[in-house]
Tab-separated table of C-alpha atoms and ligand atoms in Angstrom:
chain	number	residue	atom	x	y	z
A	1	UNK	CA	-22.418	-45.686	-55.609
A	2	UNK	CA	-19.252	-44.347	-56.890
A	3	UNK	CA	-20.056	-40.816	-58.614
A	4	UNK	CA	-17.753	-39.234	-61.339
A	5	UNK	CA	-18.165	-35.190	-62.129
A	6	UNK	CA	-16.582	-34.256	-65.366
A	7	UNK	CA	-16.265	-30.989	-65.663
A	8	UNK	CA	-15.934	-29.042	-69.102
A	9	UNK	CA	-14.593	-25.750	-70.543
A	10	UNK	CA	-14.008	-24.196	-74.071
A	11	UNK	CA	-14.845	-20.897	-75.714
A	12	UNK	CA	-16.573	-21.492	-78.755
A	13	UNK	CA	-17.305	-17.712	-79.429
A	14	UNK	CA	-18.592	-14.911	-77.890
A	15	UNK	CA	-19.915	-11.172	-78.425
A	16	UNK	CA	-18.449	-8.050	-79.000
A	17	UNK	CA	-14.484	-9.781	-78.916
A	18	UNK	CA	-13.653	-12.172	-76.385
A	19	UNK	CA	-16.037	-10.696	-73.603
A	20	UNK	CA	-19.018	-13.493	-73.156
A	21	UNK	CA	-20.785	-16.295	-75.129
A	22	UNK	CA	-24.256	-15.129	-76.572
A	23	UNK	CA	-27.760	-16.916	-74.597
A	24	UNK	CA	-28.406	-18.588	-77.945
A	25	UNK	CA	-25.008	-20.667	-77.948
A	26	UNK	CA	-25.484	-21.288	-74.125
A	27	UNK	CA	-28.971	-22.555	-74.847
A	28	UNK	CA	-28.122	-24.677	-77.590
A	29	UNK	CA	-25.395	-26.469	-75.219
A	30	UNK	CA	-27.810	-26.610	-72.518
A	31	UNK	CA	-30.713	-28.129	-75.178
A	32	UNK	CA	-28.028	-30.602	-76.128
A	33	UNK	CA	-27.140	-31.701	-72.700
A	34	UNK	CA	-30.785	-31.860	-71.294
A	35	UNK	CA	-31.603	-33.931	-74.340
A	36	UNK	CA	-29.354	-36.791	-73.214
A	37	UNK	CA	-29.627	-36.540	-69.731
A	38	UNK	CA	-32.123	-39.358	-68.928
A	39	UNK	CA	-30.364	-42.103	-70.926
A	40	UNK	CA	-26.321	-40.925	-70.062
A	41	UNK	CA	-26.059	-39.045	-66.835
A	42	UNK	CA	-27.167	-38.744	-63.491
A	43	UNK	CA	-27.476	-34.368	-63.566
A	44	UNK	CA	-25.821	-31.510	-65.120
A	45	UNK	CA	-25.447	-27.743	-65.067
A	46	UNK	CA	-24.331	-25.585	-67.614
A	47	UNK	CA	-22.705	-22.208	-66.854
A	48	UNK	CA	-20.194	-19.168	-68.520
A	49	UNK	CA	-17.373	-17.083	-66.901
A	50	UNK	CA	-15.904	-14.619	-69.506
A	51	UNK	CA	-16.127	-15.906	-73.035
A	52	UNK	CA	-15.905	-19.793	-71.863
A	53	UNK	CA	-18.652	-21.996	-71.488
A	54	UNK	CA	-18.281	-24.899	-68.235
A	55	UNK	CA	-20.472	-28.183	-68.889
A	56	UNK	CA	-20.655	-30.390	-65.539
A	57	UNK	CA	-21.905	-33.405	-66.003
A	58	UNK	CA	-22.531	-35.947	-62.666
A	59	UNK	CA	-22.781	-40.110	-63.791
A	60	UNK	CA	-21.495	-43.044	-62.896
A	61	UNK	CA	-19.448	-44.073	-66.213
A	62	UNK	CA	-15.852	-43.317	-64.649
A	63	UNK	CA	-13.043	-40.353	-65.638
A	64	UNK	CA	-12.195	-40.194	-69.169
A	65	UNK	CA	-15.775	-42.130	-70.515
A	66	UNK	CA	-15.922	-41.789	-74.116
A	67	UNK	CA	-19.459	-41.202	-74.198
A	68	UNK	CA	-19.887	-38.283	-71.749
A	69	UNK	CA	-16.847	-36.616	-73.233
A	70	UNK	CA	-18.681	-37.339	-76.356
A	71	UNK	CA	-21.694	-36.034	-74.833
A	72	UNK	CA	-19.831	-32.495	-73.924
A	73	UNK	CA	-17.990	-32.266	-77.781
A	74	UNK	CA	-21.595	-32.831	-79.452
A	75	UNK	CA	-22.698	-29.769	-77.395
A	76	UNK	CA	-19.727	-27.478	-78.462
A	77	UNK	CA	-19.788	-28.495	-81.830
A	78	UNK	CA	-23.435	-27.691	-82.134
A	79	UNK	CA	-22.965	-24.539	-79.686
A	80	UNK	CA	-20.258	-24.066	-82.157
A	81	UNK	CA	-22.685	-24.011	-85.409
A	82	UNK	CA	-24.750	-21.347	-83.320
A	83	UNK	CA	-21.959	-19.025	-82.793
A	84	UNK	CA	-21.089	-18.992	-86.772
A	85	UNK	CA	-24.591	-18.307	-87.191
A	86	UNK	CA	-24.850	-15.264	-85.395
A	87	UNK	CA	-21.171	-14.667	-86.125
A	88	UNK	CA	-19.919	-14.505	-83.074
A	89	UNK	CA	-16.397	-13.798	-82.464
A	90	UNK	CA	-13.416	-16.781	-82.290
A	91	UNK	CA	-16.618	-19.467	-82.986
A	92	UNK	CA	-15.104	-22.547	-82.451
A	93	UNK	CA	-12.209	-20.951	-80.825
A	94	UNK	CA	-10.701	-23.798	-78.408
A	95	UNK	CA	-12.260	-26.569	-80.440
A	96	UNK	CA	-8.746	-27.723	-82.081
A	97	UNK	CA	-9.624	-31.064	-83.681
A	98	UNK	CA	-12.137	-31.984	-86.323
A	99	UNK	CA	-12.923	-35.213	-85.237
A	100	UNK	CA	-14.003	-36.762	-81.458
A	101	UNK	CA	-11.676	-39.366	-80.925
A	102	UNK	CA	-12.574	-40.717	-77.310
A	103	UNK	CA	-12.011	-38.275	-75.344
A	104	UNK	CA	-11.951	-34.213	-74.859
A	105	UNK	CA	-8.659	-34.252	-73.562
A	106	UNK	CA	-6.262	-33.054	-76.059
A	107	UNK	CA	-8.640	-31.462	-78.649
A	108	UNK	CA	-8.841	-27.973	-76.957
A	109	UNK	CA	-11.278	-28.066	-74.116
A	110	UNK	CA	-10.318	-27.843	-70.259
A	111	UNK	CA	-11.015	-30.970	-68.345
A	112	UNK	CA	-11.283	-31.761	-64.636
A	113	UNK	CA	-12.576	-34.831	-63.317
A	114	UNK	CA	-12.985	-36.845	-59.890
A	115	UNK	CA	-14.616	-39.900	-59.099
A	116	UNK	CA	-15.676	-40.717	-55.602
A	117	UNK	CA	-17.897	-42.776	-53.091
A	118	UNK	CA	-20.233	-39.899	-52.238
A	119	UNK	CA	-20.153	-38.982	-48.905
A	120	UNK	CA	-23.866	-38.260	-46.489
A	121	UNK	CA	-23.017	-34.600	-47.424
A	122	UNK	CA	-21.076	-34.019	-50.584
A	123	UNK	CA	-20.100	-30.346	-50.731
A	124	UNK	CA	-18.317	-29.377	-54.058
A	125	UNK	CA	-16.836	-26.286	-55.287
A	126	UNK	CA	-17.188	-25.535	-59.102
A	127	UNK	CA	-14.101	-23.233	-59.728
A	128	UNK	CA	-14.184	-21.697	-63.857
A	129	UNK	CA	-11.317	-18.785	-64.755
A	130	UNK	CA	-11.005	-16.351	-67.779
A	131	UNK	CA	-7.940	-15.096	-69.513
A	132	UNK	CA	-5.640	-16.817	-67.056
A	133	UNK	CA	-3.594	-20.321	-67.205
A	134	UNK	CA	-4.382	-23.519	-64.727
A	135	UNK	CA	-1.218	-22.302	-63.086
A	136	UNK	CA	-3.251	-19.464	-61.050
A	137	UNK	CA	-4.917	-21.917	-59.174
A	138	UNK	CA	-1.283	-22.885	-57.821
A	139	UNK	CA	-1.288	-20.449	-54.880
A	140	UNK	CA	-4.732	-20.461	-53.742
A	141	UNK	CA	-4.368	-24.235	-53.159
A	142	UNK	CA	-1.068	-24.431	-51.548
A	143	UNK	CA	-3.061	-21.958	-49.075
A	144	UNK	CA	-5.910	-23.501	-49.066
A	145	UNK	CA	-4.497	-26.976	-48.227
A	146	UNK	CA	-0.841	-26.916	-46.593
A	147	UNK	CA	-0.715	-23.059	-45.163
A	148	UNK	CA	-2.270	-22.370	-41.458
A	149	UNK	CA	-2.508	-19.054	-41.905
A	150	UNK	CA	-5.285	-19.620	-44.667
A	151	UNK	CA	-6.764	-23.118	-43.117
A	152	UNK	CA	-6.921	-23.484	-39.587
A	153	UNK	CA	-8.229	-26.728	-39.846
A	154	UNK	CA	-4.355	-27.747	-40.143
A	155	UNK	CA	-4.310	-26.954	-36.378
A	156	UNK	CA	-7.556	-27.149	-35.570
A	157	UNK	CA	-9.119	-30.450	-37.447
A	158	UNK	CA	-7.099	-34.076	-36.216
A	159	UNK	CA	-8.095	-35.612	-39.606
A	160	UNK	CA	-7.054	-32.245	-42.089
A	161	UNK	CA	-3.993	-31.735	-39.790
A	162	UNK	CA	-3.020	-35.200	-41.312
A	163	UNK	CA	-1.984	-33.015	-44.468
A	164	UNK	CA	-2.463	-33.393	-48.281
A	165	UNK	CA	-0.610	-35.199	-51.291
A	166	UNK	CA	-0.276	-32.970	-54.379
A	167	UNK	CA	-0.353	-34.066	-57.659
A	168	UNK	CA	2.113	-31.819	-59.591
A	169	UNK	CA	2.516	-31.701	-63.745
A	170	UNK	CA	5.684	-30.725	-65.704
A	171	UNK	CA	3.447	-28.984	-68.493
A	172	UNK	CA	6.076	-27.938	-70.428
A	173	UNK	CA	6.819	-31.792	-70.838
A	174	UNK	CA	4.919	-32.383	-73.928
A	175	UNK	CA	5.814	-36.431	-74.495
A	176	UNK	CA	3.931	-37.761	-71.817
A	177	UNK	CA	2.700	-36.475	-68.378
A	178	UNK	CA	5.495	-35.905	-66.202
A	179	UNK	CA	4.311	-35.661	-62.708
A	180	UNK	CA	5.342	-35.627	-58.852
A	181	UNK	CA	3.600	-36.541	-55.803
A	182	UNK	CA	4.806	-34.312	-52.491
A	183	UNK	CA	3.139	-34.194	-49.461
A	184	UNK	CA	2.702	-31.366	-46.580
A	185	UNK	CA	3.519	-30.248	-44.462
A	186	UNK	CA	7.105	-32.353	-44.967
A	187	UNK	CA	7.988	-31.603	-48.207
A	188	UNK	CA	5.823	-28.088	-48.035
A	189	UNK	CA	8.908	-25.763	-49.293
A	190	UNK	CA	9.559	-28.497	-52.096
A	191	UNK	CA	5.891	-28.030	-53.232
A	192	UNK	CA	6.115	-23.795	-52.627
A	193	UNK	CA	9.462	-24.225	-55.019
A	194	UNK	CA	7.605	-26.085	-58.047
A	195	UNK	CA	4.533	-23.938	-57.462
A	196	UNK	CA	5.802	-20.652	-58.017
A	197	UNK	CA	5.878	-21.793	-61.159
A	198	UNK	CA	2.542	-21.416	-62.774
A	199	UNK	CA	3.558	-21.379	-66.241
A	200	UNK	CA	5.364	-24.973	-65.640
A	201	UNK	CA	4.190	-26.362	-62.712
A	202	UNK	CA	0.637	-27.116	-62.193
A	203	UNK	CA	-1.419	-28.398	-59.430
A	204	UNK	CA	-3.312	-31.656	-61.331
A	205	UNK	CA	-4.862	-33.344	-57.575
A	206	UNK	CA	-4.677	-33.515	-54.173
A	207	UNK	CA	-5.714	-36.183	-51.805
A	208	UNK	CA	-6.078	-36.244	-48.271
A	209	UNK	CA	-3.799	-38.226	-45.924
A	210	UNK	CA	-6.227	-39.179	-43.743
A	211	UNK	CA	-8.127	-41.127	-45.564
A	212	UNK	CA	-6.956	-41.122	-49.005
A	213	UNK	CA	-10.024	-39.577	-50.382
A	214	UNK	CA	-9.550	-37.147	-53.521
A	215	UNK	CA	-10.115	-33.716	-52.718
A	216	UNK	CA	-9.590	-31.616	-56.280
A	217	UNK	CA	-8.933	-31.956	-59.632
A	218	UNK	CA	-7.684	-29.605	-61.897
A	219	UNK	CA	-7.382	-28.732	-65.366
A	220	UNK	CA	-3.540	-28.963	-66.773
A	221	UNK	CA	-4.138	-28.372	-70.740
A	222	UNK	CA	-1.887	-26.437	-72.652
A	223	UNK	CA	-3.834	-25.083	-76.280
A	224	UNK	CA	0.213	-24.404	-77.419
A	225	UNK	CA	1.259	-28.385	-76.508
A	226	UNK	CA	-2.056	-29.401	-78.740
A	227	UNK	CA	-2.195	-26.513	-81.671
A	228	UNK	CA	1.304	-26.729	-81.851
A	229	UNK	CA	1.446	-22.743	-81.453
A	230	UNK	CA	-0.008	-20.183	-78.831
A	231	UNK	CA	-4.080	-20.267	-79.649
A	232	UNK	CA	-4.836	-18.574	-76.393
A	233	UNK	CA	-4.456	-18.523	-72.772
A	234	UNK	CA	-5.948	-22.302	-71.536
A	235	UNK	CA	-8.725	-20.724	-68.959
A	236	UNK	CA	-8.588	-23.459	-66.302
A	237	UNK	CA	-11.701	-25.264	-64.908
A	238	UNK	CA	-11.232	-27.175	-61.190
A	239	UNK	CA	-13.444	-29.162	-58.748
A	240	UNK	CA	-12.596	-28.788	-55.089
A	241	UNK	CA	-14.531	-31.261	-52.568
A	242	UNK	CA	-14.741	-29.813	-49.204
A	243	UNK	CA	-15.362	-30.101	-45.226
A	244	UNK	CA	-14.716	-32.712	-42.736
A	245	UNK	CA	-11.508	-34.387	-44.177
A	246	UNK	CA	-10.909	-31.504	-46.395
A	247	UNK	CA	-10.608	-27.719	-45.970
A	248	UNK	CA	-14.067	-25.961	-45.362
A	249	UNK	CA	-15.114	-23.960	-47.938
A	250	UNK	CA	-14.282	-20.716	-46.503
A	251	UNK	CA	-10.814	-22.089	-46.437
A	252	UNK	CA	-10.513	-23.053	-50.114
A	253	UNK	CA	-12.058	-19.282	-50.912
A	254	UNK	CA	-10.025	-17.262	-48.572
A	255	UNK	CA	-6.727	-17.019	-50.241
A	256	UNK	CA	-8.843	-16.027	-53.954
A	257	UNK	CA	-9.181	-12.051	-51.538
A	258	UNK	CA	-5.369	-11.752	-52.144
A	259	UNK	CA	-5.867	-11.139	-56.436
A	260	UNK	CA	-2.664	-12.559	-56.524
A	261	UNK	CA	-0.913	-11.569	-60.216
A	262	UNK	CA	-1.053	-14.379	-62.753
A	263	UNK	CA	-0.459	-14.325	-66.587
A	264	UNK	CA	-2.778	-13.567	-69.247
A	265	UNK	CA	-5.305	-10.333	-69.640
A	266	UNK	CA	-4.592	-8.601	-72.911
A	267	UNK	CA	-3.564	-10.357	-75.688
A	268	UNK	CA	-2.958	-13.476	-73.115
A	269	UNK	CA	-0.250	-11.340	-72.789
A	270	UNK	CA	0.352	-9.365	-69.947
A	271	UNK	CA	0.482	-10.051	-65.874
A	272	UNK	CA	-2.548	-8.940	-63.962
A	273	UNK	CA	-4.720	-10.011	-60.824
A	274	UNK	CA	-6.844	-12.679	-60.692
A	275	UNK	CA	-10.686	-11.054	-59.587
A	276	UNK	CA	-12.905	-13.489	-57.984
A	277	UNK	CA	-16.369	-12.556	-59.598
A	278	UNK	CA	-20.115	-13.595	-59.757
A	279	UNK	CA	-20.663	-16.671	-62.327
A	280	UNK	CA	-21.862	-15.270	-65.435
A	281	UNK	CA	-19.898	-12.479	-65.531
A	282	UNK	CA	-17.890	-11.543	-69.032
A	283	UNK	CA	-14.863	-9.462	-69.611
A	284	UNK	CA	-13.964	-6.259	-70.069
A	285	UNK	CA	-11.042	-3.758	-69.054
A	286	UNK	CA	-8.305	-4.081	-71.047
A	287	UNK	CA	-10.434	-7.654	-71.965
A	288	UNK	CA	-9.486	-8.541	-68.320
A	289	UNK	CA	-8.907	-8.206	-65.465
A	290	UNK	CA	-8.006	-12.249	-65.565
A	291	UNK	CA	-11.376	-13.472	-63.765
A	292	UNK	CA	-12.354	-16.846	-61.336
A	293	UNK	CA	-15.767	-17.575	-60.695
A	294	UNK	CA	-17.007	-20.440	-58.133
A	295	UNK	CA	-20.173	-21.985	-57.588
A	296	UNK	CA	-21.087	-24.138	-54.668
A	297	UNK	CA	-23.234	-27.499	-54.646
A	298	UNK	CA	-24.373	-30.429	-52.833
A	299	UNK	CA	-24.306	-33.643	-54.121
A	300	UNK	CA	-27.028	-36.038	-53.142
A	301	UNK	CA	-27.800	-39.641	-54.586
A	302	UNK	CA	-26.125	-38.452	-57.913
A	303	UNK	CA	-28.351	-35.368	-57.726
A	304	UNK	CA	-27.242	-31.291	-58.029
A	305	UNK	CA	-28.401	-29.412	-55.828
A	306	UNK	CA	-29.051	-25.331	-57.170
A	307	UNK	CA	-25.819	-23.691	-57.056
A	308	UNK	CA	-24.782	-21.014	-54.381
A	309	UNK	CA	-22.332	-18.127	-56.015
A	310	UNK	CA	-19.477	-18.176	-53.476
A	311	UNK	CA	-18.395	-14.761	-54.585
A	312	UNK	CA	-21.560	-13.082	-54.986
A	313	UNK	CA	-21.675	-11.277	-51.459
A	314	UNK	CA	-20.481	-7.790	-49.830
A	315	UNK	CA	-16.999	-8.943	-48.963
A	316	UNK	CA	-16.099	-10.047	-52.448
A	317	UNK	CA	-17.696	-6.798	-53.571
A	318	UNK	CA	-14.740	-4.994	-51.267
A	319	UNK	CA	-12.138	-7.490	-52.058
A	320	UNK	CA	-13.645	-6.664	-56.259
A	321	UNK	CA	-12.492	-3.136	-55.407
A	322	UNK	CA	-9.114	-3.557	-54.320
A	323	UNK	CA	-7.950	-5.883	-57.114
A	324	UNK	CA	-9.553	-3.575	-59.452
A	325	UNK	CA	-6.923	-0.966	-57.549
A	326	UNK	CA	-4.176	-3.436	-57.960
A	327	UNK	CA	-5.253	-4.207	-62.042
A	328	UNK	CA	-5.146	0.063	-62.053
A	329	UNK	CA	-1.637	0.356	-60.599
A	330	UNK	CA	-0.087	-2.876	-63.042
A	331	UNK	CA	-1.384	-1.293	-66.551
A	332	UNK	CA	-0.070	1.929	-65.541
A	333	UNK	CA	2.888	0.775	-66.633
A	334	UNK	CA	1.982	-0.452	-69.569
A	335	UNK	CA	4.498	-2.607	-71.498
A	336	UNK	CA	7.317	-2.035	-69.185
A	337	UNK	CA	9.232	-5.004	-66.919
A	338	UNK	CA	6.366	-7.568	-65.271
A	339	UNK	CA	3.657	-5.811	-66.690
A	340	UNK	CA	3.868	-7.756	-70.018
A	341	UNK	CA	4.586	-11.200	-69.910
A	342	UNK	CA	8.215	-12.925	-71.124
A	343	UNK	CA	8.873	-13.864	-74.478
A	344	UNK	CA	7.891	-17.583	-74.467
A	345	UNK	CA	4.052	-16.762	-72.802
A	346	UNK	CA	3.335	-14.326	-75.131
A	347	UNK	CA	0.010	-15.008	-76.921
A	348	UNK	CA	1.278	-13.147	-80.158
A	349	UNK	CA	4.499	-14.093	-82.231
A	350	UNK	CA	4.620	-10.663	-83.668
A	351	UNK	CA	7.270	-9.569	-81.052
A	352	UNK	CA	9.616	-12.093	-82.080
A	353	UNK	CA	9.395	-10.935	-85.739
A	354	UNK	CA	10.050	-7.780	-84.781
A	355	UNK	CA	12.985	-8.470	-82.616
A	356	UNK	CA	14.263	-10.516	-85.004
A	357	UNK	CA	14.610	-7.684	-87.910
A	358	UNK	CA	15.860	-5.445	-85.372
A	359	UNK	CA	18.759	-8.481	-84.476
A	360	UNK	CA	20.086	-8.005	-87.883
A	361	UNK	CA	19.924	-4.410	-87.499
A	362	UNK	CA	22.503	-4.637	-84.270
A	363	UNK	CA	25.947	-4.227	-84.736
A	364	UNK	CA	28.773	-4.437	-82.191
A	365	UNK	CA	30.864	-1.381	-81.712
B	401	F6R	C1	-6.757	-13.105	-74.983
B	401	F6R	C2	-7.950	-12.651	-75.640
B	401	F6R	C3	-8.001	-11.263	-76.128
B	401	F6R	C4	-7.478	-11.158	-77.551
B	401	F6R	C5	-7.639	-9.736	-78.119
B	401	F6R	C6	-7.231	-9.623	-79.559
B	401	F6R	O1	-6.785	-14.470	-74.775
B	401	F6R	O2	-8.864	-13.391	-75.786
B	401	F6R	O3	-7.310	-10.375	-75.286
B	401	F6R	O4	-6.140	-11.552	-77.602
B	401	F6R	O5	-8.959	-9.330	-77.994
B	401	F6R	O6	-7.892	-10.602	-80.264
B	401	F6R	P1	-7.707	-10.831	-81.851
B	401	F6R	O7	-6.240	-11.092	-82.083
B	401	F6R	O8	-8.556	-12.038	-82.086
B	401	F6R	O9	-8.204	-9.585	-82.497
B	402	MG	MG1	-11.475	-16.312	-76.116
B	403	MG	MG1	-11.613	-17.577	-72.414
């Protein structure tokens, strides 16, 4: 049976400023999901990572089927009328439309979808970040996927040494998608040139060249390409399939130790590191640090198993330490150089008002 997850993301308000969504808006998604399961889809799970809420939904209806991404909108909207009961911050924040019009894509929420012939054992990796772009999951996969130092199943596995094809999106390109297939290890430094990047460039799948099979899809929405202006960083959601043809798990989570530095954190506005952390967790220094969280399943028969939270044990509790070092020693320099993010990511226009009345201020001596 060929499966399809579609996985779902938006913030549709939370408490206290952007830090989390309240337990009555996550209920009401959940009651709203779990009322259609039977008739709809094959299983579901409903989770939050900072102030977005993730919807995965597992059926057999294809990518892009208008009634499951129906299915998803009708629980934001009425997780939506929750949040602007209890007046909750930014409720209804990343819902941009008004109107459903056959599909999520392109009306605020972060998609990522995959449709397979499920394996004996279908491992799965949930991925959900805060206050970051889909560009930050760039480097982890190039690790993950074409780098030996990171998966030794390059060398070690005759079937993952075959490589990977990656998917690549021009998201700056907002009249169509503009994308690029490259494949490692032979075109691996044309791929490491597009994905350093991650404000243009962003990984949308990769497939394995052994056998074709699709190993992730990610999110590559852009709120600014839809609103028209900056609404807010775009807080990427990803599914990552794993072992046997594909990297093992421990591969796919072994380059998220480094807390490499990505945009977003205050005011989607500023560079910090990206802190794997246990699902369910909100926001808070300096409404950061920018935040992944990644939950583990197996598929069976179109069936979830419970999830396991990849980062919730003692070594991500070290590796939460030193990035929370590393998010010290980048706001200690507040404003200055890389700290704060160029002119055209900033979440804020008031910058360019400002320089602007200081431009007619200038004067050449
Ligand atoms: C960034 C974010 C927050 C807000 C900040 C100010 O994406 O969610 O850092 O930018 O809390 O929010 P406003 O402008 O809504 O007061
Ligand atoms: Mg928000
Ligand atoms: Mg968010």
């Amino acid at each position: 049976m060929e499966i399809t997850l579609t996985a779902i993301k938006a913030d549709i308000g939370s408490i206290g400023g952007h830090l989390a969504p309240s337990k009555a808006i996550l209920n009401r998604v959940k009651e709203t999901i779990g009322a259609e399961k039977s008739n709809l889809i094959l299983d579901h799970f409903i989770g939050h990572t900072g102030d977005d809420i993730a919807i995965l939904l597992v059926h057999d209806r294809g990518e892009g089927s208008e009634a499951v991404h129906r299915l998803a909108w009708d629980a934001f909207q009425a997780g939506t009328a929750v949040a602007k009961e209890q007046g909750l911050y930014g409720a209804g924040q990343d819902l941009l439309k008004d109107a459903f019009s056959g599909n999520v894509r392109g009306l605020g929420p972060a998609v990522a979808e995959m449709s397979f012939t499920e394996r004996e054992n279908e491992p799965f990796l949930l991925f959900t970040a805060d206050k970051t772009e889909p560009g930050a999951y760039n480097l982890p996969l190039y690790l993950a996927f074409a780098d030996p130092m990171y998966n030794p199943g390059l060398l070690l596995s005759p079937t993952v040494g075959k490589g990977f094809t990656f998917t690549v999106m021009d998201v700056s390109h907002t009249e169509g998608d503009r994308v690029i297939e490259l494949s490692t290890p032979e075109e691996a430094y044309d791929l490491a040139a597009l994905l350093r990047d991650n404000g243009r460039f962003v990984v949308e799948s990769i497939h394995s060249r052994a056998d074709g099979e699709q190993a992730a899809s990610c999110c590559t929405t852009r709120l600014r390409n839809i609103a028209g202006k900056y609404v807010g960083k775009d807080d990427p959601i990803m599914l990552v399939r794993t072992q046997k043809t594909f990297p093992a798990t421990g591969e796919v989570l072994a380059p998220f130790e480094i807390g490499h530095l990505v945009a977003g954190f205050m005011r989607g506005s500023h560079t910090g590191p990206l802190m794997p952390v246990k699902e369910g967790t909100g926001v808070s220094f300096f409404d950061g640090p920018p935040i992944v969280s990644c939950l583990a399943f197996s598929l069976h028969n179109g069936k979830l198993t419970e999830p396991v939270d990849a980062f919730d044990h003692p070594y991500w509790d070290w590796v939460r330490d030193n990035i929370a070092r590393k998010a010290h020693d980048i706001r200690a320099q507040g404003f200055s150089g890389p700290a704060m993010l160029p002119y055209a990511d900033l979440e804020y226009g008031g910058i360019t008002e400002r320089m602007g009345k200081l431009a007619e201020r200038f004067h050449c001596r």
